[in-house]
Structures are given as structure tokens and as C-alpha cells.
Tab-separated table of C-alpha atoms in Angstrom:
chain	number	residue	atom	x	y	z
K	1	MET	CA	-0.030	0.001	0.016
K	2	ASP	CA	1.480	3.397	-0.993
K	3	LEU	CA	1.787	6.482	1.240
K	4	PHE	CA	-1.483	8.060	0.138
K	5	GLY	CA	-3.335	4.769	0.609
K	6	ASN	CA	-1.864	4.476	4.151
K	7	LEU	CA	-2.830	8.081	4.983
K	8	ALA	CA	-6.383	7.535	3.648
K	9	LEU	CA	-6.631	4.421	5.909
K	10	GLY	CA	-5.269	6.382	8.850
K	11	LEU	CA	-7.633	9.314	8.422
K	12	ALA	CA	-10.649	7.034	7.907
K	13	THR	CA	-9.683	5.372	11.234
K	14	ALA	CA	-8.887	8.577	13.070
K	15	VAL	CA	-12.128	10.377	12.168
K	16	GLN	CA	-14.364	7.520	13.348
K	17	PRO	CA	-16.580	9.090	16.128
K	18	VAL	CA	-15.281	6.739	18.849
K	19	ASN	CA	-11.661	7.502	17.954
K	20	LEU	CA	-12.344	11.226	17.695
K	21	LEU	CA	-13.809	11.029	21.248
K	22	TYR	CA	-10.802	9.219	22.689
K	23	CYS	CA	-8.452	11.618	20.892
K	24	LEU	CA	-10.260	14.553	22.429
K	25	ILE	CA	-10.211	12.927	25.906
K	26	GLY	CA	-6.477	12.204	25.485
K	27	VAL	CA	-5.469	15.760	24.510
K	28	VAL	CA	-7.605	17.342	27.188
K	29	ILE	CA	-6.160	15.077	29.878
K	30	GLY	CA	-2.700	15.708	28.452
K	31	THR	CA	-3.183	19.461	28.563
K	32	ALA	CA	-4.479	19.273	32.137
K	33	ILE	CA	-1.552	17.230	33.423
K	34	GLY	CA	0.820	19.468	31.455
K	35	VAL	CA	-0.638	22.486	33.275
K	36	LEU	CA	-0.276	20.858	36.759
K	37	PRO	CA	3.440	20.761	37.733
K	38	GLY	CA	4.707	17.519	39.218
K	39	ILE	CA	2.354	15.005	37.587
K	40	GLY	CA	3.592	14.470	34.013
K	41	PRO	CA	2.543	12.169	31.182
K	42	ILE	CA	4.537	9.125	32.375
K	43	PRO	CA	2.615	8.430	35.617
K	44	THR	CA	-0.624	9.442	33.844
K	45	VAL	CA	-0.157	6.947	31.027
K	46	ALA	CA	0.827	4.283	33.514
K	47	LEU	CA	-2.246	5.083	35.578
K	48	LEU	CA	-4.660	4.851	32.647
K	49	LEU	CA	-3.256	1.531	31.252
K	50	PRO	CA	-5.638	-0.656	33.308
K	51	PHE	CA	-8.568	1.453	32.111
K	52	THR	CA	-7.744	0.757	28.425
K	53	PHE	CA	-8.076	-2.980	28.728
K	54	GLY	CA	-11.661	-3.011	27.478
K	55	LEU	CA	-10.953	-0.608	24.621
K	56	ASP	CA	-10.076	-1.396	21.032
K	57	PRO	CA	-6.253	-1.237	20.735
K	58	THR	CA	-6.420	1.583	18.177
K	59	SER	CA	-8.666	3.689	20.427
K	60	ALA	CA	-6.488	2.957	23.471
K	61	PHE	CA	-3.284	3.905	21.708
K	62	ILE	CA	-4.867	7.126	20.240
K	63	LEU	CA	-5.928	8.054	23.775
K	64	LEU	CA	-2.444	7.426	25.301
K	65	ALA	CA	-0.686	9.207	22.451
K	66	GLY	CA	-2.930	12.254	22.862
K	67	ILE	CA	-1.969	12.482	26.538
K	68	PHE	CA	1.698	12.626	25.521
K	69	TYR	CA	1.708	15.406	22.944
K	70	GLY	CA	-1.180	17.197	24.671
K	71	ALA	CA	1.063	17.612	27.759
K	72	GLN	CA	3.525	19.571	25.625
K	73	TYR	CA	0.785	22.153	24.983
K	74	GLY	CA	-0.335	22.371	28.587
K	75	GLY	CA	3.134	22.977	29.910
K	76	SER	CA	3.610	26.168	27.909
K	77	THR	CA	0.437	27.826	29.361
K	78	THR	CA	1.678	27.851	32.941
K	79	ALA	CA	5.249	28.546	31.805
K	80	ILE	CA	4.102	31.793	30.195
K	81	LEU	CA	1.396	32.950	32.677
K	82	VAL	CA	2.809	31.634	36.009
K	83	ASN	CA	6.508	31.091	35.262
K	84	VAL	CA	6.059	27.510	36.428
K	85	PRO	CA	6.796	24.897	33.778
K	86	GLY	CA	4.154	22.218	33.859
K	87	GLU	CA	6.522	19.859	31.999
K	88	THR	CA	10.302	19.569	31.791
K	89	SER	CA	10.019	20.440	28.092
K	90	SER	CA	8.525	23.814	28.960
K	91	VAL	CA	11.289	24.979	31.293
K	92	VAL	CA	12.989	27.050	28.596
K	93	THR	CA	9.698	28.670	27.568
K	94	CYS	CA	9.605	30.412	30.901
K	95	LEU	CA	12.625	32.511	29.968
K	96	ASP	CA	10.939	34.643	27.292
K	97	GLY	CA	7.316	33.535	27.543
K	98	HIS	CA	6.806	34.812	31.114
K	99	GLU	CA	8.739	37.954	30.309
K	100	MET	CA	6.358	38.681	27.395
K	101	ALA	CA	3.419	38.134	29.766
K	102	GLN	CA	4.824	40.612	32.294
K	103	GLN	CA	5.118	43.130	29.427
K	104	GLY	CA	1.378	42.684	28.741
K	105	ARG	CA	1.922	40.428	25.755
K	106	ALA	CA	0.655	37.152	27.286
K	107	GLY	CA	-1.879	36.785	24.427
K	108	PRO	CA	0.689	36.806	21.587
K	109	ALA	CA	2.956	34.510	23.584
K	110	LEU	CA	0.252	31.969	24.093
K	111	ALA	CA	-0.879	32.214	20.490
K	112	ILE	CA	2.648	31.763	19.100
K	113	ALA	CA	3.179	28.786	21.447
K	114	ALA	CA	-0.022	27.133	20.197
K	115	ILE	CA	0.690	27.918	16.521
K	116	SER	CA	4.233	26.690	16.775
K	117	SER	CA	3.113	23.460	18.361
K	118	PHE	CA	0.488	22.891	15.687
K	119	TYR	CA	2.957	23.718	12.891
K	120	ALA	CA	5.565	21.354	14.390
K	121	GLY	CA	2.946	18.648	14.952
K	122	THR	CA	1.860	18.857	11.291
K	123	ILE	CA	5.387	18.631	9.981
K	124	ALA	CA	6.325	15.847	12.441
K	125	THR	CA	3.282	13.850	11.342
K	126	LEU	CA	4.459	14.106	7.724
K	127	VAL	CA	7.989	13.005	8.798
K	128	ILE	CA	6.546	9.986	10.513
K	129	CYS	CA	4.513	9.080	7.378
K	130	LEU	CA	7.588	9.440	5.112
K	131	LEU	CA	9.991	7.510	7.373
K	132	SER	CA	7.853	4.776	8.735
K	133	VAL	CA	7.498	2.608	5.661
K	134	PRO	CA	11.194	2.569	4.548
K	135	LEU	CA	12.429	2.111	8.105
K	136	SER	CA	9.948	-0.719	8.680
K	137	ALA	CA	11.115	-2.374	5.436
K	138	LEU	CA	14.745	-2.092	6.614
K	139	ALA	CA	13.849	-3.458	10.035
K	140	LEU	CA	12.265	-6.566	8.411
K	141	LYS	CA	15.828	-7.478	7.332
K	142	PHE	CA	16.986	-7.432	10.961
K	143	THR	CA	17.836	-10.697	12.685
K	144	ALA	CA	18.532	-11.161	16.375
K	145	VAL	CA	22.129	-10.090	15.734
K	146	GLU	CA	21.077	-6.648	14.423
K	147	TYR	CA	18.488	-6.174	17.123
K	148	PHE	CA	21.047	-6.878	19.872
K	149	SER	CA	23.410	-4.283	18.416
K	150	LEU	CA	20.554	-1.771	17.974
K	151	LEU	CA	19.534	-2.235	21.634
K	152	VAL	CA	23.126	-1.760	22.806
K	153	LEU	CA	23.350	1.507	20.727
K	154	GLY	CA	19.988	2.706	22.213
K	155	LEU	CA	21.068	2.108	25.785
K	156	LEU	CA	24.394	3.795	25.275
K	157	ALA	CA	22.625	6.722	23.622
K	158	ALA	CA	20.392	6.949	26.670
K	159	VAL	CA	23.483	7.259	28.851
K	160	VAL	CA	25.109	9.894	26.686
K	161	LEU	CA	21.992	12.041	26.261
K	162	ALA	CA	20.813	11.762	29.910
K	163	HIS	CA	21.021	14.801	32.142
K	164	GLY	CA	23.664	14.993	34.846
K	165	SER	CA	26.489	12.590	35.519
K	166	VAL	CA	27.341	9.968	32.913
K	167	MET	CA	28.337	7.499	35.575
K	168	LYS	CA	24.939	7.921	37.309
K	169	ALA	CA	23.079	7.392	33.976
K	170	LEU	CA	25.168	4.284	33.303
K	171	ALA	CA	24.403	2.955	36.758
K	172	MET	CA	20.677	3.572	36.119
K	173	VAL	CA	20.839	1.626	32.848
K	174	LEU	CA	22.673	-1.319	34.477
K	175	LEU	CA	20.293	-1.368	37.414
K	176	GLY	CA	17.371	-1.412	35.000
K	177	LEU	CA	18.948	-4.317	33.050
K	178	LEU	CA	19.424	-6.248	36.315
K	179	LEU	CA	15.805	-5.702	37.320
K	180	GLY	CA	14.676	-6.843	33.848
K	181	LEU	CA	16.402	-10.174	34.468
K	182	ILE	CA	14.294	-10.992	37.531
K	183	GLY	CA	11.876	-13.892	37.069
K	184	ILE	CA	11.769	-17.429	35.663
K	185	ASP	CA	14.337	-18.073	32.943
K	186	VAL	CA	12.299	-19.202	29.912
K	187	SER	CA	15.126	-21.412	28.693
K	188	SER	CA	16.145	-23.287	31.801
K	189	GLY	CA	13.136	-22.726	33.983
K	190	ALA	CA	15.367	-21.585	36.808
K	191	ALA	CA	14.259	-18.762	39.111
K	192	ARG	CA	16.547	-15.719	38.949
K	193	MET	CA	16.691	-13.228	41.823
K	194	THR	CA	13.129	-13.928	42.892
K	195	PHE	CA	14.166	-14.538	46.611
K	196	GLY	CA	11.315	-17.007	46.929
K	197	ILE	CA	8.639	-14.388	46.212
K	198	ALA	CA	6.047	-15.991	43.902
K	199	GLU	CA	4.907	-12.638	42.513
K	200	LEU	CA	8.335	-12.089	40.986
K	201	GLY	CA	8.181	-15.269	38.931
K	202	ASP	CA	6.880	-13.316	35.888
K	203	GLY	CA	9.340	-10.559	36.455
K	204	ILE	CA	8.940	-7.007	37.647
K	205	ASP	CA	5.981	-5.139	36.157
K	206	PHE	CA	7.099	-1.852	34.643
K	207	VAL	CA	3.882	0.016	35.576
K	208	PRO	CA	4.427	0.043	39.362
K	209	VAL	CA	8.021	0.978	38.793
K	210	ALA	CA	7.090	3.945	36.496
K	211	MET	CA	4.361	5.120	38.891
K	212	GLY	CA	6.748	4.957	41.835
K	213	LEU	CA	9.753	6.526	40.148
K	214	PHE	CA	7.972	9.211	38.123
K	215	GLY	CA	4.697	9.707	40.005
K	216	LEU	CA	4.920	9.319	43.775
K	217	ALA	CA	8.603	10.232	44.011
K	218	GLU	CA	7.876	13.539	42.223
K	219	ILE	CA	4.961	14.176	44.560
K	220	MET	CA	7.280	13.701	47.538
K	221	ALA	CA	9.783	16.093	46.092
K	222	ASN	CA	7.130	18.709	45.226
K	223	LEU	CA	5.809	18.706	48.838
K	224	GLU	CA	9.111	20.125	49.912
K	225	ARG	CA	8.963	23.072	47.522
K	226	PRO	CA	7.173	26.326	48.367
K	227	PRO	CA	3.940	26.670	46.344
K	228	VAL	CA	4.863	30.022	44.685
K	229	ARG	CA	2.338	30.474	41.873
K	230	GLN	CA	1.696	34.078	40.935
K	231	VAL	CA	-0.318	34.548	37.723
K	232	VAL	CA	0.479	37.715	35.763
K	233	SER	CA	-1.960	40.470	36.733
K	234	GLN	CA	-2.624	41.685	33.195
K	235	LYS	CA	-5.656	40.374	31.376
K	236	VAL	CA	-4.915	38.025	28.518
K	237	ARG	CA	-5.845	39.735	25.280
K	238	ASP	CA	-4.878	39.944	21.611
K	239	LEU	CA	-4.843	36.171	21.193
K	240	VAL	CA	-4.487	36.706	17.418
K	241	PRO	CA	-0.824	37.483	16.827
K	242	SER	CA	0.232	40.326	14.585
K	243	VAL	CA	1.858	39.911	11.177
K	244	ALA	CA	5.121	41.153	12.638
K	245	ASP	CA	4.977	38.482	15.385
K	246	LEU	CA	4.293	35.716	12.841
K	247	LYS	CA	7.066	36.979	10.554
K	248	ALA	CA	9.561	36.947	13.434
K	249	ALA	CA	8.415	33.595	14.791
K	250	PHE	CA	8.105	31.577	11.573
K	251	PRO	CA	11.849	31.001	10.879
K	252	ALA	CA	12.332	30.073	14.569
K	253	MET	CA	9.472	27.583	14.609
K	254	THR	CA	10.760	26.044	11.383
K	255	ARG	CA	14.221	25.583	12.859
K	256	GLY	CA	12.725	24.287	16.126
K	257	THR	CA	10.597	21.767	14.182
K	258	LEU	CA	13.645	20.476	12.306
K	259	ILE	CA	15.723	20.111	15.492
K	260	GLY	CA	12.914	18.476	17.431
K	261	SER	CA	12.132	16.041	14.601
K	262	ILE	CA	15.769	14.813	14.579
K	263	LEU	CA	16.341	14.746	18.381
K	264	GLY	CA	13.013	13.075	19.100
K	265	VAL	CA	14.084	9.946	17.276
K	266	LEU	CA	17.284	9.554	19.299
K	267	PRO	CA	17.002	6.930	22.066
K	268	GLY	CA	17.162	8.362	25.582
K	269	GLY	CA	17.009	11.985	24.406
K	270	GLY	CA	14.270	12.850	26.891
K	271	ALA	CA	11.741	15.732	26.811
K	272	ALA	CA	14.123	18.514	27.608
K	273	LEU	CA	16.774	17.944	24.875
K	274	PRO	CA	14.854	19.256	21.817
K	275	PRO	CA	13.606	22.582	23.323
K	276	PHE	CA	16.865	23.427	25.074
K	277	THR	CA	18.875	22.719	21.921
K	278	ALA	CA	16.423	24.699	19.727
K	279	TYR	CA	16.635	27.671	22.166
K	280	ALA	CA	20.410	27.567	22.242
K	281	ILE	CA	20.685	27.445	18.412
K	282	GLU	CA	18.112	30.171	17.990
K	283	LYS	CA	20.021	32.432	20.366
K	284	LYS	CA	23.215	31.833	18.404
K	285	VAL	CA	21.674	32.592	14.963
K	286	SER	CA	19.600	35.533	16.069
K	287	LYS	CA	20.695	39.081	15.013
K	288	ASN	CA	19.300	40.442	18.258
K	289	LYS	CA	20.795	38.159	20.965
K	290	ALA	CA	20.197	40.770	23.695
K	291	MET	CA	16.460	40.238	23.420
K	292	PHE	CA	16.635	36.649	24.518
K	293	GLY	CA	15.568	36.347	28.161
K	294	HIS	CA	13.745	39.728	27.852
K	295	GLY	CA	10.678	38.712	25.836
K	296	ALA	CA	11.947	37.505	22.456
K	297	ILE	CA	9.118	35.820	20.575
K	298	GLU	CA	11.649	33.518	18.886
K	299	GLY	CA	12.467	32.231	22.357
K	300	VAL	CA	8.911	30.971	22.629
K	301	ALA	CA	8.376	29.729	19.057
K	302	ALA	CA	11.572	27.645	18.689
K	303	PRO	CA	11.376	25.528	21.938
K	304	GLU	CA	7.640	25.003	21.711
K	305	ALA	CA	7.973	23.765	18.109
K	306	ALA	CA	10.880	21.540	19.080
K	307	ASN	CA	9.191	19.908	22.077
K	308	ASN	CA	6.045	19.038	20.068
K	309	ALA	CA	7.976	17.738	17.068
K	310	GLY	CA	10.245	15.728	19.375
K	311	ALA	CA	7.307	14.211	21.198
K	312	GLN	CA	5.727	12.960	17.962
K	313	THR	CA	8.807	11.719	16.114
K	314	SER	CA	9.762	9.688	19.139
K	315	PHE	CA	6.991	7.336	17.932
K	316	ILE	CA	9.094	6.453	14.874
K	317	PRO	CA	11.453	3.914	16.522
K	318	LEU	CA	8.467	2.446	18.437
K	319	LEU	CA	6.271	1.948	15.357
K	320	THR	CA	9.067	0.761	13.019
K	321	LEU	CA	11.536	-1.153	15.188
K	322	GLY	CA	9.663	-1.761	18.453
K	323	ILE	CA	12.410	0.230	20.295
K	324	PRO	CA	11.363	2.906	22.760
K	325	ALA	CA	13.086	6.302	22.321
K	326	ASN	CA	12.322	7.444	25.869
K	327	ALA	CA	10.696	6.257	29.108
K	328	LEU	CA	7.193	7.072	27.971
K	329	MET	CA	7.608	5.115	24.720
K	330	ALA	CA	8.719	2.202	27.020
K	331	LEU	CA	5.249	2.412	28.587
K	332	MET	CA	3.676	2.458	25.107
K	333	ILE	CA	5.454	-0.792	24.325
K	334	GLY	CA	3.924	-2.231	27.482
K	335	ALA	CA	0.531	-0.968	26.397
K	336	LEU	CA	0.839	-2.750	23.091
K	337	MET	CA	1.864	-6.014	24.784
K	338	MET	CA	-1.056	-5.759	27.215
K	339	HIS	CA	-3.383	-5.609	24.165
K	340	GLY	CA	-1.733	-8.683	22.689
K	341	ILE	CA	0.264	-6.835	20.031
K	342	GLN	CA	3.963	-7.589	19.715
K	343	PRO	CA	5.943	-4.360	18.944
K	344	GLY	CA	8.379	-4.614	16.004
K	345	PRO	CA	8.554	-4.057	12.239
K	346	GLN	CA	5.778	-6.580	11.621
K	347	ILE	CA	3.250	-4.263	13.283
K	348	MET	CA	3.199	-2.088	10.111
K	349	THR	CA	1.918	-5.008	8.035
K	350	GLU	CA	-0.069	-6.844	10.705
K	351	GLN	CA	-1.771	-3.823	12.298
K	352	PRO	CA	-1.874	-1.091	9.575
K	353	GLN	CA	-5.154	0.306	10.838
K	354	LEU	CA	-3.656	0.887	14.327
K	355	VAL	CA	-0.373	2.334	13.079
K	356	TRP	CA	-1.799	4.713	10.476
K	357	GLY	CA	-4.833	5.541	12.647
K	358	VAL	CA	-2.472	6.706	15.422
K	359	ILE	CA	-0.339	8.680	12.993
K	360	ALA	CA	-3.384	10.444	11.490
K	361	SER	CA	-4.819	11.050	14.888
K	362	MET	CA	-1.724	13.067	15.805
K	363	TRP	CA	-2.606	15.728	13.252
K	364	VAL	CA	-6.280	15.594	14.287
K	365	GLY	CA	-5.275	15.935	17.915
K	366	ASN	CA	-2.989	18.851	17.257
K	367	LEU	CA	-5.875	20.587	15.415
K	368	MET	CA	-8.125	19.984	18.387
K	369	LEU	CA	-5.446	21.458	20.732
K	370	LEU	CA	-5.129	24.577	18.584
K	371	ILE	CA	-8.900	25.082	18.659
K	372	ILE	CA	-9.618	24.354	22.328
K	373	ASN	CA	-6.484	25.490	24.204
K	374	LEU	CA	-6.561	29.260	23.776
K	375	PRO	CA	-10.271	29.727	24.644
K	376	LEU	CA	-9.794	27.569	27.738
K	377	VAL	CA	-6.762	29.487	29.152
K	378	GLY	CA	-8.761	30.758	32.096
K	379	ILE	CA	-9.798	27.182	33.104
K	380	TRP	CA	-6.216	25.892	32.872
K	381	VAL	CA	-4.857	28.675	35.045
K	382	SER	CA	-7.652	28.301	37.558
K	383	MET	CA	-6.547	24.692	38.064
K	384	LEU	CA	-3.309	26.089	39.527
K	385	LYS	CA	-5.317	27.576	42.399
K	386	ILE	CA	-6.022	24.063	43.699
K	387	PRO	CA	-3.655	23.693	46.737
K	388	TYR	CA	-1.144	20.951	46.116
K	389	ARG	CA	-1.791	19.512	49.605
K	390	LEU	CA	-5.321	18.719	48.438
K	391	LEU	CA	-4.230	17.474	45.004
K	392	PHE	CA	-1.539	14.966	45.894
K	393	PRO	CA	-3.712	12.607	48.028
K	394	ALA	CA	-6.032	12.139	45.063
K	395	ILE	CA	-3.111	11.455	42.728
K	396	ALA	CA	-1.584	8.958	45.211
K	397	LEU	CA	-4.914	7.203	45.533
K	398	LEU	CA	-5.367	6.955	41.754
K	399	CYS	CA	-1.822	5.614	41.460
K	400	CYS	CA	-2.636	2.853	43.920
K	401	ILE	CA	-5.898	1.963	42.112
K	402	GLY	CA	-4.129	1.895	38.754
K	403	THR	CA	-1.266	-0.181	40.020
K	404	TYR	CA	-3.592	-2.702	41.649
K	405	GLY	CA	-5.725	-2.894	38.552
K	406	ILE	CA	-2.773	-4.062	36.370
K	407	ALA	CA	-2.767	-7.565	37.879
K	408	ASN	CA	-5.160	-7.333	40.894
K	409	SER	CA	-2.106	-7.653	43.036
K	410	VAL	CA	-1.407	-5.932	46.379
K	411	PHE	CA	2.273	-6.842	45.770
K	412	ASN	CA	2.352	-4.254	42.985
K	413	ILE	CA	1.216	-1.513	45.380
K	414	TRP	CA	4.098	-2.362	47.724
K	415	LEU	CA	6.447	-2.449	44.797
K	416	MET	CA	5.237	0.989	43.718
K	417	LEU	CA	5.731	2.387	47.224
K	418	GLY	CA	9.224	0.948	47.429
K	419	CYS	CA	10.122	2.438	44.016
K	420	ALA	CA	8.731	5.787	45.200
K	421	LEU	CA	11.218	5.832	48.062
K	422	VAL	CA	14.009	4.847	45.729
K	423	GLY	CA	12.905	7.420	43.211
K	424	TYR	CA	12.930	10.130	45.925
K	425	LEU	CA	16.474	9.110	46.727
K	426	PHE	CA	17.406	9.347	43.067
K	427	ILE	CA	16.029	12.968	42.974
K	428	LYS	CA	18.143	13.854	46.008
K	429	VAL	CA	21.352	12.484	44.531
K	430	GLY	CA	20.667	13.854	41.075
K	431	ALA	CA	20.231	10.532	39.236
K	432	GLU	CA	17.770	10.545	36.329
K	433	PRO	CA	15.392	7.486	36.533
K	434	ALA	CA	14.462	7.385	32.812
K	435	PRO	CA	17.474	5.251	31.804
K	436	LEU	CA	16.467	2.770	34.508
K	437	LEU	CA	13.015	2.341	32.978
K	438	LEU	CA	14.514	1.891	29.533
K	439	GLY	CA	16.889	-0.762	30.877
K	440	LEU	CA	14.001	-2.538	32.599
K	441	VAL	CA	11.936	-2.708	29.394
K	442	LEU	CA	14.793	-3.425	27.042
K	443	GLY	CA	16.687	-5.858	29.278
K	444	PRO	CA	14.624	-8.956	28.503
K	445	GLN	CA	14.746	-8.107	24.765
K	446	LEU	CA	18.525	-7.676	24.958
K	447	GLU	CA	18.981	-11.093	26.540
K	448	GLU	CA	16.583	-12.822	24.272
K	449	ASN	CA	18.241	-11.455	21.114
K	450	PHE	CA	21.755	-12.226	22.414
K	451	ARG	CA	20.715	-15.826	23.046
K	452	ARG	CA	19.138	-16.164	19.600
K	453	ALA	CA	22.285	-14.670	18.008
K	454	MET	CA	24.412	-17.183	19.806
K	455	LEU	CA	22.258	-20.057	18.582
K	456	LEU	CA	22.416	-18.767	15.025
K	457	SER	CA	26.208	-18.527	15.117
K	458	ASP	CA	26.900	-21.612	17.207
K	459	GLY	CA	28.255	-19.493	20.018
K	460	ASP	CA	30.588	-17.332	17.857
K	461	VAL	CA	30.490	-13.772	19.208
K	462	ALA	CA	32.295	-12.572	16.058
K	463	VAL	CA	28.893	-12.701	14.304
K	464	PHE	CA	28.128	-9.189	15.705
K	465	VAL	CA	30.954	-7.633	13.645
K	466	GLN	CA	30.646	-9.949	10.631
K	467	ARG	CA	27.161	-8.756	9.651
K	468	PRO	CA	27.318	-5.291	8.050
K	469	ILE	CA	24.320	-3.662	9.761
K	470	SER	CA	25.302	-4.984	13.142
K	471	ALA	CA	28.850	-3.911	12.706
K	472	GLY	CA	27.786	-0.396	11.704
K	473	LEU	CA	25.506	-0.047	14.762
K	474	LEU	CA	28.235	-1.276	17.155
K	475	ALA	CA	30.780	1.077	15.426
K	476	VAL	CA	28.429	4.037	16.180
K	477	ALA	CA	28.111	2.802	19.764
K	478	ALA	CA	31.949	2.603	20.075
K	479	LEU	CA	32.207	6.064	18.597
K	480	LEU	CA	29.771	7.427	21.164
K	481	ILE	CA	31.938	5.956	23.953
K	482	LEU	CA	35.138	7.398	22.442
K	483	VAL	CA	33.594	10.820	21.966
K	484	LEU	CA	32.231	10.858	25.523
K	485	MET	CA	35.663	9.924	26.865
K	486	SER	CA	37.171	12.989	25.217
K	487	PRO	CA	37.930	15.598	27.920
K	488	THR	CA	36.876	18.459	25.670
K	489	VAL	CA	33.548	16.871	24.815
K	490	PHE	CA	32.947	15.870	28.456
K	491	ARG	CA	33.606	19.448	29.598
K	492	LYS	CA	31.370	20.962	26.946
K	493	ARG	CA	28.592	18.529	27.781
K	494	LYS	CA	28.851	19.491	31.431
K	495	GLU	CA	28.785	23.212	30.530
K	496	ALA	CA	25.793	22.739	28.240
K	497	LEU	CA	23.784	20.866	30.895
K	498	ALA	CA	24.719	23.443	33.504
K	499	GLU	CA	23.494	26.263	31.196
């Protein structure tokens, strides 16, 4: 089926009334959790997984995807009006967005953020359409050897691109791989690291781990922070930007879209990398660098375009290779498995309605966000008036209900609480938990593909460098390690993260 045929199938699926409804629900929930600091799309998606069991897989995936890119929109609203980033990806929007709001230009800032996100979402959807088929065709040529090398590259990239210390990120990946090995070995039937606990026989469920590390741990950290939320006093007006604003913002949003589309595909890049990179580049190429940090509209357009484009193109590795580009995509893989769908290149041929329906729904969802977000600014800001001390008990209760609902197991609740304490410790020591979740999800796949490769080669490890694609992937992985070991690169990476 050609590209236009695939798009026609996707649009026909996306505009079905039930899918339109779930798309709307997803983007509204995503916007709401983007507005509220400290919740985020990862625990929200993990929380809603049990509630999608009775849904059609396509509707469920459209709902979960809408939450992800909807959160990118919501984060910008509070970043501009309250100077509180609802999402990590909106941190950089505070710099110029809130400054514009204090100057009485909150309306144009919000409008440019919404238009940039829609523009980037449209371009990113086209990028997914253009790349999905050829990448999927290439992936069909992969054997266990190539998949093992690809997984190694992905985990190394997660270490390189993670925030903070490289050694801490490496430790997180290795810890995740170890946790992924817990359970009954399918080859020998031997119990590995179960400590006699029957519930660990099937391995550690990633949903309680995600809720603990990203949900409850963040709540615990937020309770320590003073609730300083002062909305700009000026009334939001002039939501239609001027021609001058659009002319200034268009090149920036185009560059941001390009940067976000590229960085979103990289494994382990995270939500912060595209907007921060786009802002830094925009500041370098600007003829008026002094305006940045003092209300430059380019400082809103570029990062907002980058974070939305990055959020959507991160679906490319998932849909074509079955490899998650970030922690949330790891949850999406789990969602597919829970619905009986095996992620990988075969999903494009076996489930075309799901794949192209989700891709088309991204454009539909972005259109919905553009239409509903600006008129509802007052509602989103009023949500911030809810005291956090009243909000967090409800979030904690929903996390417990969602975790229990995955397998009707009280053990999962205890596991989530334990992971929450560990996640809180990680926050205190500055260790990013996202590489751990990637290691947990990819660990079993890494082991399985290594074993298959050894069976194919009669135990000869040289097979990984004898096959061209595998050798190329491992060469890139080795290059990443060598580059990272360079003192100059290491110093510049540290300076960039500090900035």
C-alpha cells in the first residue's frame, strides 16, 4: 500500500466518532496534566493503562498518544502565565514567555506557542509518514544479531543524552537491566533473583516501577517546595498574533521543528533535549541576541515547536523497530503488549489500521489542541489555584488503584511504594530515573536477542561484527563511547547541561 493509501486508511480510522472522542479525551487530559506541575505524562499513562483494557487497541493507543503530545501544549500555558513549567520540556519557555506576559503580551505569547506546536505537529506527522515505511522495510531485514546491536546502541545513547552525571546514568541503565532479568528463565526454567517471592516469577511489572519513580517520587519532592504560583496580573488579550509576530516567529518555529524532529528519534533523548537545543541554536543565529531572556518571541516559538515535534517523532522507533526512544515510549510498548500486540517491524503490516490511525490522529489531535487550548486558558490557570496539599492525596490514591488494577495484586502496590522511596532518593542524589525504565523494558529483549544470535552462530560472538548492519551499529556505539571519553567533549557537555 502506498503512502497516500496509508494516509487515507489512517484518516478514515482517526475520524471515526469513537476515535475522535478518545483523541479529544487524551489531548484534554494531556493538557491538564501538562498544566499541573509535578504530575507528568509518564505516571498518567501508567495510571490509565488498566482502564484501556476494554478498549479497542487503536482507540487505546490514540488516547495514550494524545496524553503525551497534549502535555507539551499544557506545559507552555503555565510557563508563560505563571513562570512555572508544567513539563520539563517547557522549562525554557519560561525565559521569554513569562517575560512577554509581564510586558502585557501574554496573548501573543500563548498564541505563538499554540501555533508553533500545531505547525511542528503537522510537519512531524508528515515526517513519521515518510520515514515509517522505509524504516519498517529495513527493520524486516533485521535478525537477532542486528536487534542486539541496535539495543546496545540505544542504551548507550540513553546514557550519553541523559542529564547529569554519565556514571549515574550508566548505573541507572545497568540497574534497569538487572531488574529486567528478575523472574523465571524461559530457557532453563530456573528462578533468577526472585528470593522465593512467587509474585516475582513473571518478572517486575514496569507500571508500578514507573508510577513509583515518576509519580509518587515527584509528589514527595514537590511537597518540599514552596507553592509560589503568581499569575500575571494583566488580562490576557490579543490572542491573534500580529503579522510582525508571525514573521519573526516563523523561521524560529521552522528551525525548532527540524531540531525536534531529529532529536526526538534519538534513544534516551528525553523531553528537555529538543527545546533546550532549539533555544540555544536560536540564540546563536539571532541578529538580536540581547532580546533573549527579555521577551523575544523567537524564544517561545523555537522551543515550543521543538518539544512538540520531538514528542511525535519519538513514535518512529516504536512503530518501525519496536524500540522505545524514551521512558514514555517504553510504557507504550507495554501498552501494546497488554493488548496482545507484539511491537516490532511486523506491526506495520499486521496492524496497519492501528499504526496509520495513530499517525493520522496526531494531526487531528494537534488541530483539536489549537482550537480548544486558547479559549480555555482561564480554566487551565484556575486549576493552579487548587492547593497541592489537596491534590496529591487524590493522585496517590489513583496511582494505587491503577497499580492494583494491572494484575489485581497488592504486591504491585508495595512495589510501587518501594520504588517511590528509591525514586525520591534518586532525585536527592541527582540521578535521572528514565534510563532505569529503559533498561527494565529493554533488558529482556537484549537477553533474548543475544541468546538467539548465539544459537544462530553456534556461540561465535564474532557474528556481531561480521554482519554489516550490526557492525555499523556497534561502530556508532563505540564512537559514542570514544567521543564521550574525550575531555573536551565531556567538559562541553557538562557546561551545556549546566547552562
